[in-house]
Amino acid sequence: MSLFRRKSVTDLQTEAATDHSLKRALGPWNLTMLGIGAIIGTGIFVLTGTVAAQNSGPAVVLSFVAAGIASIFAALCYAEFASLVPMAGSAYTYGYATLGEFIAWIIGWDLILEYALGAVTVSIGWSGYVVSFLRDIGIEVPARFSAAHGSPVTLADGTTVTAIFNLPAVIIIAIVTALLVVGIKESANFNNVIVFVKLAVVLIFIVGAAHAINAANWHPFIPPQTVTDGVPVRGAFGWSGVLAGAGVVFFAYIGFDAVSTAAQEAKNPQKDMPVGIIGSLLICTVLYILVSGIATGVMSYTELNVPDPIAVVADRAGLGWISTGIKLGAIAGLSSVILVMLLAQSRIFYSMARDGLLPQWVNNVHPKFQTPWITSIVTGLAVAIPAGWFTVREAGSLVSIGTLLAFVIVSIGIFVLRVREPKLERPFKTPVYWLTAPLGALSALLLMSGLPWRTWERLIIWFVIGLLIYGVYGYRNSRLARRA
Ligand code: ALA
């Protein structure tokens, strides 16, 4: 059945060896940095506070552990695929080789949601820290232009206005898009500097705020589930809150898979991909557990529902001007996440267009900069609109659910390929794949189950649109279809 037509892994490996349209400029160091650049962001800087206040309490630490475990299973599967098929396109390309074109389209469409809306979510978090920093130095961003369309913003005098759109979020998207058009090498250098700043901020927070922990704030560690009119509220504290919180803070781990989308730009993908993916994920997991534990130890979780919780906690811990420094570092750090997300997004378009599932014009590589510049610009424009419009939680939950779905498919894909083509040379093998792959799929499904029905609904709408596009365009124009 042609819906399930597949690319062969051997063809893909030949394609990877002969396609020189993207520069192979990235080594293991740059790839790990790319991963950390994509991972640490709005999740830890903003969602830690929201989730502690609304879902998990101090047990936000457990939410981070649960989401981290699910990510590590999936990361092992991603690493095997990325070393096996070192091509641009990540899970989408892996899906094409294992589960067929239809599933590949689903993953590709899903990744568009992940990266494009991921950049949106982070640009909204960026805007929150920028507005707060500017206020510190005496500049007020007009409230109407500082938050999601229709959301209430309380002014200094206590009155409330309704926001029109989030202007700072749109501005950062425009700046990052321009950087991507100029080129991957320049962007990677820019990324390294910023990742360094971001790590410094996180470490300063950990070392500087730990002394102010008051263990009483950790009790009760898992606050009892909220009960309204005798009915327990799903996701509001208790174990169901820890699970719902894990689904939301899962956003904080998204990004290690972005490393795999740069496989075609890696100097030595077989060796460097697994190092970049797993290394960056492990470093971030440890940092998250420390940061969320300290944040909920310094302040009561009930006070953490603010747009800039890490800076607020630093302030409470008596770090004074360092808190302003933390805001600056967060601003720089969030910029690098947007960069990697948009980079990954344009690479997904690139891969899908190369396969004929999207129109060829998006596949145009710039003669001087050697970047897929048209896809970068199209993505930037498309992403700027929801960046001005959505709230951070709305956008973030949708990204989480979409990415978890990609994890499920990738984990299943690894299993299928091991069974179907056991002899392929695999430079990196997922350890005990028959256990790791099913656990990867199950843990991702469990986190998805904790997210609200509204998020599921939006995911379904996104896929209905995707299926229509595939039916009208991709099914007929795909390279495999034309070959047949
Ligand atoms: N993990 C990234 C963040 O938290 C997407 O911003």
PDB file of N, CA and C in Angstrom, residues 377-443:
ATOM      1  N   ILE A 377      13.045  32.142   6.413  1.00  0.00           N
ATOM      2  CA  ILE A 377      12.213  33.349   6.399  1.00  0.00           C
ATOM      3  C   ILE A 377      10.725  32.994   6.525  1.00  0.00           C
ATOM      4  N   VAL A 378      10.308  31.962   5.799  1.00  0.00           N
ATOM      5  CA  VAL A 378       8.896  31.548   5.883  1.00  0.00           C
ATOM      6  C   VAL A 378       8.550  31.178   7.336  1.00  0.00           C
ATOM      7  N   THR A 379       9.466  30.396   7.968  1.00  0.00           N
ATOM      8  CA  THR A 379       9.229  29.987   9.353  1.00  0.00           C
ATOM      9  C   THR A 379       9.151  31.197  10.274  1.00  0.00           C
ATOM     10  N   GLY A 380      10.095  32.110  10.123  1.00  0.00           N
ATOM     11  CA  GLY A 380      10.116  33.306  10.972  1.00  0.00           C
ATOM     12  C   GLY A 380       8.809  34.069  10.890  1.00  0.00           C
ATOM     13  N   LEU A 381       8.309  34.238   9.657  1.00  0.00           N
ATOM     14  CA  LEU A 381       7.056  34.978   9.483  1.00  0.00           C
ATOM     15  C   LEU A 381       5.897  34.242  10.142  1.00  0.00           C
ATOM     16  N   ALA A 382       5.843  32.917   9.927  1.00  0.00           N
ATOM     17  CA  ALA A 382       4.726  32.137  10.459  1.00  0.00           C
ATOM     18  C   ALA A 382       4.732  32.129  11.984  1.00  0.00           C
ATOM     19  N   VAL A 383       5.931  32.149  12.561  1.00  0.00           N
ATOM     20  CA  VAL A 383       6.055  32.017  14.003  1.00  0.00           C
ATOM     21  C   VAL A 383       5.794  33.350  14.726  1.00  0.00           C
ATOM     22  N   ALA A 384       6.043  34.447  14.032  1.00  0.00           N
ATOM     23  CA  ALA A 384       5.877  35.759  14.663  1.00  0.00           C
ATOM     24  C   ALA A 384       4.424  36.011  15.079  1.00  0.00           C
ATOM     25  N   ILE A 385       3.485  35.473  14.306  1.00  0.00           N
ATOM     26  CA  ILE A 385       2.069  35.767  14.599  1.00  0.00           C
ATOM     27  C   ILE A 385       1.608  35.129  15.919  1.00  0.00           C
ATOM     28  N   PRO A 386       1.733  33.780  16.077  1.00  0.00           N
ATOM     29  CA  PRO A 386       1.323  33.220  17.380  1.00  0.00           C
ATOM     30  C   PRO A 386       2.182  33.725  18.544  1.00  0.00           C
ATOM     31  N   ALA A 387       3.431  34.147  18.268  1.00  0.00           N
ATOM     32  CA  ALA A 387       4.269  34.668  19.359  1.00  0.00           C
ATOM     33  C   ALA A 387       3.625  35.897  19.986  1.00  0.00           C
ATOM     34  N   GLY A 388       2.961  36.700  19.167  1.00  0.00           N
ATOM     35  CA  GLY A 388       2.308  37.887  19.688  1.00  0.00           C
ATOM     36  C   GLY A 388       0.968  37.577  20.342  1.00  0.00           C
ATOM     37  N   TRP A 389       0.452  36.385  20.100  1.00  0.00           N
ATOM     38  CA  TRP A 389      -0.947  36.081  20.390  1.00  0.00           C
ATOM     39  C   TRP A 389      -1.174  35.152  21.589  1.00  0.00           C
ATOM     40  N   PHE A 390      -0.291  34.136  21.792  1.00  0.00           N
ATOM     41  CA  PHE A 390      -0.550  33.050  22.754  1.00  0.00           C
ATOM     42  C   PHE A 390      -0.012  33.354  24.153  1.00  0.00           C
ATOM     43  N   THR A 391      -0.512  32.613  25.168  1.00  0.00           N
ATOM     44  CA  THR A 391       0.117  32.644  26.498  1.00  0.00           C
ATOM     45  C   THR A 391       1.161  31.521  26.555  1.00  0.00           C
ATOM     46  N   VAL A 392       2.092  31.659  27.524  1.00  0.00           N
ATOM     47  CA  VAL A 392       3.204  30.728  27.596  1.00  0.00           C
ATOM     48  C   VAL A 392       2.734  29.298  27.892  1.00  0.00           C
ATOM     49  N   ARG A 393       1.719  29.169  28.729  1.00  0.00           N
ATOM     50  CA  ARG A 393       1.251  27.836  29.112  1.00  0.00           C
ATOM     51  C   ARG A 393       0.489  27.161  27.974  1.00  0.00           C
ATOM     52  N   GLU A 394      -0.321  27.951  27.269  1.00  0.00           N
ATOM     53  CA  GLU A 394      -1.072  27.418  26.113  1.00  0.00           C
ATOM     54  C   GLU A 394      -0.114  26.841  25.080  1.00  0.00           C
ATOM     55  N   ALA A 395       0.867  27.675  24.714  1.00  0.00           N
ATOM     56  CA  ALA A 395       1.800  27.252  23.670  1.00  0.00           C
ATOM     57  C   ALA A 395       2.649  26.078  24.173  1.00  0.00           C
ATOM     58  N   GLY A 396       3.142  26.180  25.425  1.00  0.00           N
ATOM     59  CA  GLY A 396       4.043  25.160  25.962  1.00  0.00           C
ATOM     60  C   GLY A 396       3.403  23.785  26.068  1.00  0.00           C
ATOM     61  N   SER A 397       2.149  23.701  26.525  1.00  0.00           N
ATOM     62  CA  SER A 397       1.511  22.387  26.677  1.00  0.00           C
ATOM     63  C   SER A 397       1.319  21.721  25.323  1.00  0.00           C
ATOM     64  N   LEU A 398       0.990  22.530  24.325  1.00  0.00           N
ATOM     65  CA  LEU A 398       0.778  21.969  22.996  1.00  0.00           C
ATOM     66  C   LEU A 398       2.103  21.429  22.439  1.00  0.00           C
ATOM     67  N   VAL A 399       3.184  22.138  22.706  1.00  0.00           N
ATOM     68  CA  VAL A 399       4.494  21.667  22.254  1.00  0.00           C
ATOM     69  C   VAL A 399       4.833  20.357  22.960  1.00  0.00           C
ATOM     70  N   SER A 400       4.572  20.296  24.267  1.00  0.00           N
ATOM     71  CA  SER A 400       4.876  19.082  25.024  1.00  0.00           C
ATOM     72  C   SER A 400       4.153  17.888  24.438  1.00  0.00           C
ATOM     73  N   ILE A 401       2.866  18.020  24.210  1.00  0.00           N
ATOM     74  CA  ILE A 401       2.102  16.859  23.756  1.00  0.00           C
ATOM     75  C   ILE A 401       2.572  16.419  22.364  1.00  0.00           C
ATOM     76  N   GLY A 402       2.868  17.395  21.505  1.00  0.00           N
ATOM     77  CA  GLY A 402       3.337  17.065  20.160  1.00  0.00           C
ATOM     78  C   GLY A 402       4.674  16.341  20.198  1.00  0.00           C
ATOM     79  N   THR A 403       5.568  16.820  21.050  1.00  0.00           N
ATOM     80  CA  THR A 403       6.893  16.213  21.120  1.00  0.00           C
ATOM     81  C   THR A 403       6.821  14.818  21.722  1.00  0.00           C
ATOM     82  N   LEU A 404       5.972  14.645  22.737  1.00  0.00           N
ATOM     83  CA  LEU A 404       5.814  13.321  23.340  1.00  0.00           C
ATOM     84  C   LEU A 404       5.328  12.326  22.294  1.00  0.00           C
ATOM     85  N   LEU A 405       4.444  12.794  21.426  1.00  0.00           N
ATOM     86  CA  LEU A 405       3.964  11.909  20.363  1.00  0.00           C
ATOM     87  C   LEU A 405       5.122  11.495  19.452  1.00  0.00           C
ATOM     88  N   ALA A 406       5.997  12.448  19.138  1.00  0.00           N
ATOM     89  CA  ALA A 406       7.165  12.106  18.305  1.00  0.00           C
ATOM     90  C   ALA A 406       8.038  11.069  19.020  1.00  0.00           C
ATOM     91  N   PHE A 407       8.168  11.195  20.339  1.00  0.00           N
ATOM     92  CA  PHE A 407       8.959  10.228  21.117  1.00  0.00           C
ATOM     93  C   PHE A 407       8.366   8.829  21.004  1.00  0.00           C
ATOM     94  N   VAL A 408       7.036   8.772  21.097  1.00  0.00           N
ATOM     95  CA  VAL A 408       6.370   7.469  21.008  1.00  0.00           C
ATOM     96  C   VAL A 408       6.715   6.828  19.669  1.00  0.00           C
ATOM     97  N   ILE A 409       6.597   7.622  18.604  1.00  0.00           N
ATOM     98  CA  ILE A 409       6.819   7.069  17.271  1.00  0.00           C
ATOM     99  C   ILE A 409       8.284   6.669  17.074  1.00  0.00           C
ATOM    100  N   VAL A 410       9.214   7.503  17.564  1.00  0.00           N
ATOM    101  CA  VAL A 410      10.639   7.184  17.408  1.00  0.00           C
ATOM    102  C   VAL A 410      10.988   5.907  18.181  1.00  0.00           C
ATOM    103  N   SER A 411      10.462   5.768  19.379  1.00  0.00           N
ATOM    104  CA  SER A 411      10.758   4.575  20.168  1.00  0.00           C
ATOM    105  C   SER A 411      10.245   3.325  19.464  1.00  0.00           C
ATOM    106  N   ILE A 412       9.025   3.417  18.932  1.00  0.00           N
ATOM    107  CA  ILE A 412       8.481   2.272  18.208  1.00  0.00           C
ATOM    108  C   ILE A 412       9.329   2.005  16.965  1.00  0.00           C
ATOM    109  N   GLY A 413       9.755   3.094  16.297  1.00  0.00           N
ATOM    110  CA  GLY A 413      10.561   2.959  15.080  1.00  0.00           C
ATOM    111  C   GLY A 413      11.847   2.189  15.326  1.00  0.00           C
ATOM    112  N   ILE A 414      12.522   2.472  16.437  1.00  0.00           N
ATOM    113  CA  ILE A 414      13.772   1.774  16.769  1.00  0.00           C
ATOM    114  C   ILE A 414      13.526   0.284  16.915  1.00  0.00           C
ATOM    115  N   PHE A 415      12.431  -0.029  17.587  1.00  0.00           N
ATOM    116  CA  PHE A 415      12.083  -1.426  17.825  1.00  0.00           C
ATOM    117  C   PHE A 415      11.822  -2.130  16.492  1.00  0.00           C
ATOM    118  N   VAL A 416      10.996  -1.501  15.662  1.00  0.00           N
ATOM    119  CA  VAL A 416      10.623  -2.093  14.370  1.00  0.00           C
ATOM    120  C   VAL A 416      11.862  -2.336  13.524  1.00  0.00           C
ATOM    121  N   LEU A 417      12.768  -1.344  13.491  1.00  0.00           N
ATOM    122  CA  LEU A 417      13.945  -1.467  12.629  1.00  0.00           C
ATOM    123  C   LEU A 417      14.897  -2.546  13.127  1.00  0.00           C
ATOM    124  N   ARG A 418      15.025  -2.696  14.446  1.00  0.00           N
ATOM    125  CA  ARG A 418      15.896  -3.764  14.965  1.00  0.00           C
ATOM    126  C   ARG A 418      15.382  -5.133  14.540  1.00  0.00           C
ATOM    127  N   VAL A 419      14.046  -5.267  14.566  1.00  0.00           N
ATOM    128  CA  VAL A 419      13.466  -6.556  14.216  1.00  0.00           C
ATOM    129  C   VAL A 419      13.553  -6.777  12.707  1.00  0.00           C
ATOM    130  N   ARG A 420      13.243  -5.725  11.942  1.00  0.00           N
ATOM    131  CA  ARG A 420      13.163  -5.886  10.495  1.00  0.00           C
ATOM    132  C   ARG A 420      14.541  -5.942   9.834  1.00  0.00           C
ATOM    133  N   GLU A 421      15.465  -5.105  10.287  1.00  0.00           N
ATOM    134  CA  GLU A 421      16.790  -5.072   9.671  1.00  0.00           C
ATOM    135  C   GLU A 421      17.885  -5.182  10.729  1.00  0.00           C
ATOM    136  N   PRO A 422      18.001  -6.379  11.329  1.00  0.00           N
ATOM    137  CA  PRO A 422      18.925  -6.523  12.460  1.00  0.00           C
ATOM    138  C   PRO A 422      20.387  -6.352  12.052  1.00  0.00           C
ATOM    139  N   LYS A 423      20.697  -6.524  10.760  1.00  0.00           N
ATOM    140  CA  LYS A 423      22.103  -6.555  10.343  1.00  0.00           C
ATOM    141  C   LYS A 423      22.693  -5.182  10.032  1.00  0.00           C
ATOM    142  N   LEU A 424      21.849  -4.163   9.942  1.00  0.00           N
ATOM    143  CA  LEU A 424      22.378  -2.828   9.621  1.00  0.00           C
ATOM    144  C   LEU A 424      23.489  -2.458  10.588  1.00  0.00           C
ATOM    145  N   GLU A 425      24.511  -1.753  10.046  1.00  0.00           N
ATOM    146  CA  GLU A 425      25.580  -1.345  10.961  1.00  0.00           C
ATOM    147  C   GLU A 425      25.092  -0.157  11.786  1.00  0.00           C
ATOM    148  N   ARG A 426      25.125  -0.331  13.109  1.00  0.00           N
ATOM    149  CA  ARG A 426      24.633   0.734  13.990  1.00  0.00           C
ATOM    150  C   ARG A 426      25.787   1.271  14.823  1.00  0.00           C
ATOM    151  N   PRO A 427      26.325   2.436  14.462  1.00  0.00           N
ATOM    152  CA  PRO A 427      27.475   2.975  15.206  1.00  0.00           C
ATOM    153  C   PRO A 427      27.122   3.205  16.681  1.00  0.00           C
ATOM    154  N   PHE A 428      25.875   3.554  16.965  1.00  0.00           N
ATOM    155  CA  PHE A 428      25.460   3.653  18.367  1.00  0.00           C
ATOM    156  C   PHE A 428      24.222   2.793  18.548  1.00  0.00           C
ATOM    157  N   LYS A 429      24.257   1.900  19.547  1.00  0.00           N
ATOM    158  CA  LYS A 429      23.094   1.037  19.780  1.00  0.00           C
ATOM    159  C   LYS A 429      22.405   1.407  21.079  1.00  0.00           C
ATOM    160  N   THR A 430      21.081   1.545  21.043  1.00  0.00           N
ATOM    161  CA  THR A 430      20.310   1.752  22.265  1.00  0.00           C
ATOM    162  C   THR A 430      20.504   0.523  23.147  1.00  0.00           C
ATOM    163  N   PRO A 431      20.980   0.697  24.389  1.00  0.00           N
ATOM    164  CA  PRO A 431      21.180  -0.480  25.233  1.00  0.00           C
ATOM    165  C   PRO A 431      19.843  -1.167  25.541  1.00  0.00           C
ATOM    166  N   VAL A 432      19.871  -2.499  25.676  1.00  0.00           N
ATOM    167  CA  VAL A 432      18.658  -3.334  25.873  1.00  0.00           C
ATOM    168  C   VAL A 432      17.420  -2.751  25.183  1.00  0.00           C
ATOM    169  N   TYR A 433      17.522  -2.659  23.836  1.00  0.00           N
ATOM    170  CA  TYR A 433      16.484  -1.965  23.073  1.00  0.00           C
ATOM    171  C   TYR A 433      15.093  -2.540  23.324  1.00  0.00           C
ATOM    172  N   TRP A 434      15.006  -3.875  23.537  1.00  0.00           N
ATOM    173  CA  TRP A 434      13.685  -4.502  23.695  1.00  0.00           C
ATOM    174  C   TRP A 434      12.994  -4.015  24.965  1.00  0.00           C
ATOM    175  N   LEU A 435      13.765  -3.412  25.886  1.00  0.00           N
ATOM    176  CA  LEU A 435      13.180  -2.841  27.095  1.00  0.00           C
ATOM    177  C   LEU A 435      13.125  -1.313  26.987  1.00  0.00           C
ATOM    178  N   THR A 436      14.257  -0.716  26.556  1.00  0.00           N
ATOM    179  CA  THR A 436      14.350   0.745  26.504  1.00  0.00           C
ATOM    180  C   THR A 436      13.299   1.341  25.560  1.00  0.00           C
ATOM    181  N   ALA A 437      13.149   0.757  24.360  1.00  0.00           N
ATOM    182  CA  ALA A 437      12.229   1.339  23.381  1.00  0.00           C
ATOM    183  C   ALA A 437      10.771   1.290  23.876  1.00  0.00           C
ATOM    184  N   PRO A 438      10.277   0.119  24.351  1.00  0.00           N
ATOM    185  CA  PRO A 438       8.897   0.129  24.871  1.00  0.00           C
ATOM    186  C   PRO A 438       8.744   1.066  26.075  1.00  0.00           C
ATOM    187  N   LEU A 439       9.750   1.120  26.961  1.00  0.00           N
ATOM    188  CA  LEU A 439       9.637   2.022  28.109  1.00  0.00           C
ATOM    189  C   LEU A 439       9.604   3.476  27.645  1.00  0.00           C
ATOM    190  N   GLY A 440      10.365   3.775  26.583  1.00  0.00           N
ATOM    191  CA  GLY A 440      10.350   5.136  26.021  1.00  0.00           C
ATOM    192  C   GLY A 440       8.946   5.497  25.557  1.00  0.00           C
ATOM    193  N   ALA A 441       8.326   4.574  24.802  1.00  0.00           N
ATOM    194  CA  ALA A 441       6.983   4.847  24.285  1.00  0.00           C
ATOM    195  C   ALA A 441       5.969   4.959  25.426  1.00  0.00           C
ATOM    196  N   LEU A 442       6.058   4.029  26.401  1.00  0.00           N
ATOM    197  CA  LEU A 442       5.067   4.027  27.490  1.00  0.00           C
ATOM    198  C   LEU A 442       5.206   5.253  28.380  1.00  0.00           C
ATOM    199  N   SER A 443       6.446   5.648  28.696  1.00  0.00           N
ATOM    200  CA  SER A 443       6.596   6.791  29.598  1.00  0.00           C
ATOM    201  C   SER A 443       6.116   8.065  28.907  1.00  0.00           C
TER     202      SER A 443
END
